[in-house]
mmCIF file with all atom_site columns, C-alpha atoms in Angstrom:
data_model
loop_
_atom_site.group_PDB
_atom_site.id
_atom_site.type_symbol
_atom_site.label_atom_id
_atom_site.label_alt_id
_atom_site.label_comp_id
_atom_site.label_asym_id
_atom_site.label_entity_id
_atom_site.label_seq_id
_atom_site.pdbx_PDB_ins_code
_atom_site.Cartn_x
_atom_site.Cartn_y
_atom_site.Cartn_z
_atom_site.occupancy
_atom_site.B_iso_or_equiv
_atom_site.pdbx_formal_charge
_atom_site.auth_seq_id
_atom_site.auth_comp_id
_atom_site.auth_asym_id
_atom_site.auth_atom_id
_atom_site.pdbx_PDB_model_num
ATOM 1   C CA . MET A 1 1   ? -136.231 -50.437 -89.542  1.00 63.00 ? 1   MET A CA 1
ATOM 2   C CA . GLU A 1 2   ? -137.308 -46.748 -89.352  1.00 64.00 ? 2   GLU A CA 1
ATOM 3   C CA . GLU A 1 3   ? -140.874 -45.815 -90.071  1.00 69.00 ? 3   GLU A CA 1
ATOM 4   C CA . LYS A 1 4   ? -141.712 -47.492 -93.357  1.00 74.00 ? 4   LYS A CA 1
ATOM 5   C CA . LYS A 1 5   ? -144.998 -49.003 -94.575  1.00 83.00 ? 5   LYS A CA 1
ATOM 6   C CA . ARG A 1 6   ? -145.737 -52.554 -95.721  1.00 88.00 ? 6   ARG A CA 1
ATOM 7   C CA . LEU A 1 7   ? -145.170 -52.911 -99.441  1.00 95.00 ? 7   LEU A CA 1
ATOM 8   C CA . PRO A 1 8   ? -147.982 -53.946 -101.820 1.00 96.00 ? 8   PRO A CA 1
ATOM 9   C CA . GLU A 1 9   ? -147.210 -57.300 -103.498 1.00 96.00 ? 9   GLU A CA 1
ATOM 10  C CA . ALA A 1 10  ? -146.091 -55.735 -106.815 1.00 97.00 ? 10  ALA A CA 1
ATOM 11  C CA . GLU A 1 11  ? -143.572 -53.479 -105.085 1.00 98.00 ? 11  GLU A CA 1
ATOM 12  C CA . LEU A 1 12  ? -142.358 -56.254 -102.931 1.00 97.00 ? 12  LEU A CA 1
ATOM 13  C CA . ALA A 1 13  ? -141.688 -58.315 -106.109 1.00 98.00 ? 13  ALA A CA 1
ATOM 14  C CA . VAL A 1 14  ? -139.512 -55.520 -107.366 1.00 98.00 ? 14  VAL A CA 1
ATOM 15  C CA . MET A 1 15  ? -137.664 -55.389 -104.070 1.00 98.00 ? 15  MET A CA 1
ATOM 16  C CA . ARG A 1 16  ? -137.086 -59.112 -104.249 1.00 97.00 ? 16  ARG A CA 1
ATOM 17  C CA . ALA A 1 17  ? -135.562 -58.808 -107.674 1.00 97.00 ? 17  ALA A CA 1
ATOM 18  C CA . ILE A 1 18  ? -133.236 -56.068 -106.302 1.00 97.00 ? 18  ILE A CA 1
ATOM 19  C CA . TRP A 1 19  ? -132.343 -58.020 -103.196 1.00 97.00 ? 19  TRP A CA 1
ATOM 20  C CA . THR A 1 20  ? -131.013 -60.882 -105.348 1.00 95.00 ? 20  THR A CA 1
ATOM 21  C CA . HIS A 1 21  ? -128.115 -58.594 -106.518 1.00 93.00 ? 21  HIS A CA 1
ATOM 22  C CA . ASP A 1 22  ? -125.416 -57.006 -104.392 1.00 88.00 ? 22  ASP A CA 1
ATOM 23  C CA . GLY A 1 23  ? -125.028 -53.232 -104.631 1.00 92.00 ? 23  GLY A CA 1
ATOM 24  C CA . GLU A 1 24  ? -126.290 -51.301 -107.510 1.00 96.00 ? 24  GLU A CA 1
ATOM 25  C CA . VAL A 1 25  ? -128.628 -53.023 -109.952 1.00 97.00 ? 25  VAL A CA 1
ATOM 26  C CA . ALA A 1 26  ? -129.194 -51.864 -113.613 1.00 96.00 ? 26  ALA A CA 1
ATOM 27  C CA . ARG A 1 27  ? -132.725 -51.385 -114.785 1.00 94.00 ? 27  ARG A CA 1
ATOM 28  C CA . SER A 1 28  ? -132.297 -54.127 -117.426 1.00 94.00 ? 28  SER A CA 1
ATOM 29  C CA . ASP A 1 29  ? -131.307 -56.687 -114.718 1.00 96.00 ? 29  ASP A CA 1
ATOM 30  C CA . ILE A 1 30  ? -134.518 -55.737 -112.769 1.00 97.00 ? 30  ILE A CA 1
ATOM 31  C CA . GLU A 1 31  ? -136.637 -56.037 -115.838 1.00 96.00 ? 31  GLU A CA 1
ATOM 32  C CA . SER A 1 32  ? -135.129 -59.385 -116.585 1.00 96.00 ? 32  SER A CA 1
ATOM 33  C CA . ALA A 1 33  ? -135.713 -60.701 -113.031 1.00 96.00 ? 33  ALA A CA 1
ATOM 34  C CA . LEU A 1 34  ? -139.420 -59.543 -113.294 1.00 97.00 ? 34  LEU A CA 1
ATOM 35  C CA . SER A 1 35  ? -140.055 -60.962 -116.824 1.00 96.00 ? 35  SER A CA 1
ATOM 36  C CA . ALA A 1 36  ? -142.530 -63.619 -115.451 1.00 97.00 ? 36  ALA A CA 1
ATOM 37  C CA . HIS A 1 37  ? -144.816 -60.771 -114.392 1.00 97.00 ? 37  HIS A CA 1
ATOM 38  C CA . HIS A 1 38  ? -145.151 -59.528 -117.973 1.00 97.00 ? 38  HIS A CA 1
ATOM 39  C CA . TRP A 1 39  ? -145.151 -55.914 -116.787 1.00 97.00 ? 39  TRP A CA 1
ATOM 40  C CA . THR A 1 40  ? -144.542 -53.152 -119.224 1.00 96.00 ? 40  THR A CA 1
ATOM 41  C CA . ALA A 1 41  ? -141.447 -50.893 -118.895 1.00 94.00 ? 41  ALA A CA 1
ATOM 42  C CA . ASN A 1 42  ? -143.711 -48.097 -117.706 1.00 96.00 ? 42  ASN A CA 1
ATOM 43  C CA . THR A 1 43  ? -145.223 -50.249 -114.929 1.00 97.00 ? 43  THR A CA 1
ATOM 44  C CA . ILE A 1 44  ? -141.833 -51.249 -113.688 1.00 97.00 ? 44  ILE A CA 1
ATOM 45  C CA . ASN A 1 45  ? -140.662 -47.642 -113.795 1.00 96.00 ? 45  ASN A CA 1
ATOM 46  C CA . THR A 1 46  ? -143.756 -46.595 -111.727 1.00 97.00 ? 46  THR A CA 1
ATOM 47  C CA . TYR A 1 47  ? -142.916 -49.205 -109.085 1.00 98.00 ? 47  TYR A CA 1
ATOM 48  C CA . LEU A 1 48  ? -139.244 -48.159 -109.006 1.00 98.00 ? 48  LEU A CA 1
ATOM 49  C CA . THR A 1 49  ? -140.252 -44.476 -108.638 1.00 97.00 ? 49  THR A CA 1
ATOM 50  C CA . ARG A 1 50  ? -142.618 -45.258 -105.820 1.00 97.00 ? 50  ARG A CA 1
ATOM 51  C CA . LEU A 1 51  ? -139.954 -47.339 -103.982 1.00 97.00 ? 51  LEU A CA 1
ATOM 52  C CA . CYS A 1 52  ? -137.539 -44.414 -104.282 1.00 96.00 ? 52  CYS A CA 1
ATOM 53  C CA . GLU A 1 53  ? -140.130 -42.050 -102.986 1.00 95.00 ? 53  GLU A CA 1
ATOM 54  C CA . LYS A 1 54  ? -140.913 -44.350 -100.080 1.00 95.00 ? 54  LYS A CA 1
ATOM 55  C CA . GLY A 1 55  ? -137.195 -44.551 -99.160  1.00 94.00 ? 55  GLY A CA 1
ATOM 56  C CA . TYR A 1 56  ? -136.709 -48.220 -100.061 1.00 96.00 ? 56  TYR A CA 1
ATOM 57  C CA . LEU A 1 57  ? -134.383 -47.482 -103.017 1.00 97.00 ? 57  LEU A CA 1
ATOM 58  C CA . SER A 1 58  ? -131.926 -44.930 -104.157 1.00 97.00 ? 58  SER A CA 1
ATOM 59  C CA . VAL A 1 59  ? -131.312 -44.169 -107.828 1.00 97.00 ? 59  VAL A CA 1
ATOM 60  C CA . ARG A 1 60  ? -128.290 -43.006 -109.612 1.00 97.00 ? 60  ARG A CA 1
ATOM 61  C CA . ARG A 1 61  ? -128.024 -41.984 -113.245 1.00 95.00 ? 61  ARG A CA 1
ATOM 62  C CA . GLU A 1 62  ? -125.251 -43.554 -115.231 1.00 93.00 ? 62  GLU A CA 1
ATOM 63  C CA . GLY A 1 63  ? -125.013 -42.789 -118.874 1.00 92.00 ? 63  GLY A CA 1
ATOM 64  C CA . ARG A 1 64  ? -128.461 -43.371 -120.417 1.00 91.00 ? 64  ARG A CA 1
ATOM 65  C CA . GLY A 1 65  ? -129.718 -45.584 -117.678 1.00 92.00 ? 65  GLY A CA 1
ATOM 66  C CA . ASN A 1 66  ? -130.391 -45.767 -113.968 1.00 96.00 ? 66  ASN A CA 1
ATOM 67  C CA . LEU A 1 67  ? -128.750 -47.870 -111.247 1.00 97.00 ? 67  LEU A CA 1
ATOM 68  C CA . TYR A 1 68  ? -130.873 -48.814 -108.158 1.00 98.00 ? 68  TYR A CA 1
ATOM 69  C CA . THR A 1 69  ? -129.652 -49.615 -104.692 1.00 97.00 ? 69  THR A CA 1
ATOM 70  C CA . ALA A 1 70  ? -131.723 -51.107 -101.890 1.00 97.00 ? 70  ALA A CA 1
ATOM 71  C CA . LEU A 1 71  ? -131.790 -48.843 -98.847  1.00 96.00 ? 71  LEU A CA 1
ATOM 72  C CA . VAL A 1 72  ? -133.668 -51.374 -96.750  1.00 95.00 ? 72  VAL A CA 1
ATOM 73  C CA . ASP A 1 73  ? -132.172 -54.870 -96.516  1.00 93.00 ? 73  ASP A CA 1
ATOM 74  C CA . ARG A 1 74  ? -134.238 -58.029 -97.035  1.00 95.00 ? 74  ARG A CA 1
ATOM 75  C CA . GLU A 1 75  ? -133.839 -59.308 -93.501  1.00 95.00 ? 75  GLU A CA 1
ATOM 76  C CA . ALA A 1 76  ? -134.901 -55.973 -91.870  1.00 92.00 ? 76  ALA A CA 1
ATOM 77  C CA . TYR A 1 77  ? -137.970 -55.829 -94.119  1.00 95.00 ? 77  TYR A CA 1
ATOM 78  C CA . LEU A 1 78  ? -138.945 -59.438 -93.471  1.00 94.00 ? 78  LEU A CA 1
ATOM 79  C CA . LYS A 1 79  ? -138.627 -58.905 -89.742  1.00 93.00 ? 79  LYS A CA 1
ATOM 80  C CA . TYR A 1 80  ? -140.713 -55.783 -89.885  1.00 92.00 ? 80  TYR A CA 1
ATOM 81  C CA . ASP A 1 81  ? -143.368 -57.329 -92.165  1.00 93.00 ? 81  ASP A CA 1
ATOM 82  C CA . SER A 1 82  ? -143.568 -60.509 -90.029  1.00 93.00 ? 82  SER A CA 1
ATOM 83  C CA . GLN A 1 83  ? -144.173 -58.492 -86.867  1.00 92.00 ? 83  GLN A CA 1
ATOM 84  C CA . GLU A 1 84  ? -146.664 -56.237 -88.560  1.00 91.00 ? 84  GLU A CA 1
ATOM 85  C CA . THR A 1 85  ? -148.551 -59.237 -89.922  1.00 91.00 ? 85  THR A CA 1
ATOM 86  C CA . LEU A 1 86  ? -148.603 -60.958 -86.512  1.00 93.00 ? 86  LEU A CA 1
ATOM 87  C CA . ALA A 1 87  ? -149.925 -57.857 -84.904  1.00 93.00 ? 87  ALA A CA 1
ATOM 88  C CA . ARG A 1 88  ? -152.502 -57.031 -87.599  1.00 93.00 ? 88  ARG A CA 1
ATOM 89  C CA . LEU A 1 89  ? -153.928 -60.527 -88.113  1.00 93.00 ? 89  LEU A CA 1
ATOM 90  C CA . TYR A 1 90  ? -153.375 -62.259 -84.735  1.00 94.00 ? 90  TYR A CA 1
ATOM 91  C CA . GLY A 1 91  ? -153.294 -59.426 -82.258  1.00 94.00 ? 91  GLY A CA 1
ATOM 92  C CA . GLY A 1 92  ? -149.579 -60.178 -81.604  1.00 92.00 ? 92  GLY A CA 1
ATOM 93  C CA . SER A 1 93  ? -150.358 -63.695 -80.503  1.00 93.00 ? 93  SER A CA 1
ATOM 94  C CA . VAL A 1 94  ? -147.751 -66.253 -81.586  1.00 90.00 ? 94  VAL A CA 1
ATOM 95  C CA . LYS A 1 95  ? -149.953 -69.058 -80.284  1.00 90.00 ? 95  LYS A CA 1
ATOM 96  C CA . ARG A 1 96  ? -152.923 -67.922 -82.457  1.00 92.00 ? 96  ARG A CA 1
ATOM 97  C CA . PHE A 1 97  ? -150.633 -67.676 -85.450  1.00 91.00 ? 97  PHE A CA 1
ATOM 98  C CA . VAL A 1 98  ? -149.334 -71.298 -85.012  1.00 88.00 ? 98  VAL A CA 1
ATOM 99  C CA . ALA A 1 99  ? -152.865 -72.542 -84.426  1.00 90.00 ? 99  ALA A CA 1
ATOM 100 C CA . ALA A 1 100 ? -153.870 -70.931 -87.685  1.00 91.00 ? 100 ALA A CA 1
ATOM 101 C CA . LEU A 1 101 ? -150.945 -72.550 -89.460  1.00 86.00 ? 101 LEU A CA 1
ATOM 102 C CA . CYS A 1 102 ? -152.034 -75.919 -88.183  1.00 89.00 ? 102 CYS A CA 1
ATOM 103 C CA . ALA A 1 103 ? -155.754 -75.603 -88.740  1.00 88.00 ? 103 ALA A CA 1
ATOM 104 C CA . GLU A 1 104 ? -155.794 -77.051 -92.280  1.00 88.00 ? 104 GLU A CA 1
ATOM 105 C CA . LYS A 1 105 ? -152.784 -79.351 -92.057  1.00 90.00 ? 105 LYS A CA 1
ATOM 106 C CA . PRO A 1 106 ? -151.110 -80.491 -88.928  1.00 89.00 ? 106 PRO A CA 1
ATOM 107 C CA . LEU A 1 107 ? -147.396 -79.819 -88.478  1.00 88.00 ? 107 LEU A CA 1
ATOM 108 C CA . GLU A 1 108 ? -145.040 -82.760 -89.280  1.00 91.00 ? 108 GLU A CA 1
ATOM 109 C CA . GLN A 1 109 ? -143.213 -84.130 -86.296  1.00 93.00 ? 109 GLN A CA 1
ATOM 110 C CA . SER A 1 110 ? -139.955 -82.772 -87.692  1.00 95.00 ? 110 SER A CA 1
ATOM 111 C CA . GLU A 1 111 ? -141.481 -79.271 -87.824  1.00 91.00 ? 111 GLU A CA 1
ATOM 112 C CA . ILE A 1 112 ? -142.588 -79.624 -84.175  1.00 91.00 ? 112 ILE A CA 1
ATOM 113 C CA . ASP A 1 113 ? -139.183 -80.773 -83.199  1.00 94.00 ? 113 ASP A CA 1
ATOM 114 C CA . GLU A 1 114 ? -137.573 -77.914 -84.999  1.00 95.00 ? 114 GLU A CA 1
ATOM 115 C CA . LEU A 1 115 ? -139.906 -75.447 -83.382  1.00 90.00 ? 115 LEU A CA 1
ATOM 116 C CA . ARG A 1 116 ? -139.355 -76.987 -79.924  1.00 92.00 ? 116 ARG A CA 1
ATOM 117 C CA . ARG A 1 117 ? -135.514 -76.665 -80.413  1.00 94.00 ? 117 ARG A CA 1
ATOM 118 C CA . TYR A 1 118 ? -135.947 -73.025 -81.419  1.00 92.00 ? 118 TYR A CA 1
ATOM 119 C CA . LEU A 1 119 ? -138.123 -72.301 -78.389  1.00 91.00 ? 119 LEU A CA 1
ATOM 120 C CA . ASP A 1 120 ? -135.561 -74.007 -76.116  1.00 93.00 ? 120 ASP A CA 1
ATOM 121 C CA . GLU A 1 121 ? -132.843 -71.770 -77.577  1.00 93.00 ? 121 GLU A CA 1
ATOM 122 C CA . LEU A 1 122 ? -134.938 -68.623 -76.924  1.00 91.00 ? 122 LEU A CA 1
ATOM 123 C CA . SER A 1 123 ? -135.602 -69.663 -73.303  1.00 92.00 ? 123 SER A CA 1
ATOM 124 C CA . ARG A 1 124 ? -131.919 -69.935 -72.502  1.00 88.00 ? 124 ARG A CA 1
#
């Protein structure tokens, strides 16, 4: 992913709403997907405008409304955000990250087995 910045939670919520659709998304569909947030139309518009300015979305006018398209796909953003979080909070140490995950509640044996299988795949 080219040089983008981590998204604030509210903007990430808007992107998640858009990622649930393929291709162009009407503003009404975005508002519907975000209804649990109880944001005003102006608030949603502000987030959409910011995401366009940051290069995460493109917008196309159609009739009296706008259609939005994600320019960054979900998987690319999650990969970027995960790496950024790992570096920022744990100095890039996967071991410290896993230790933090297990500090409050130990991993289930099935989770350990799944992690071990994944690490075995990586080492091949």
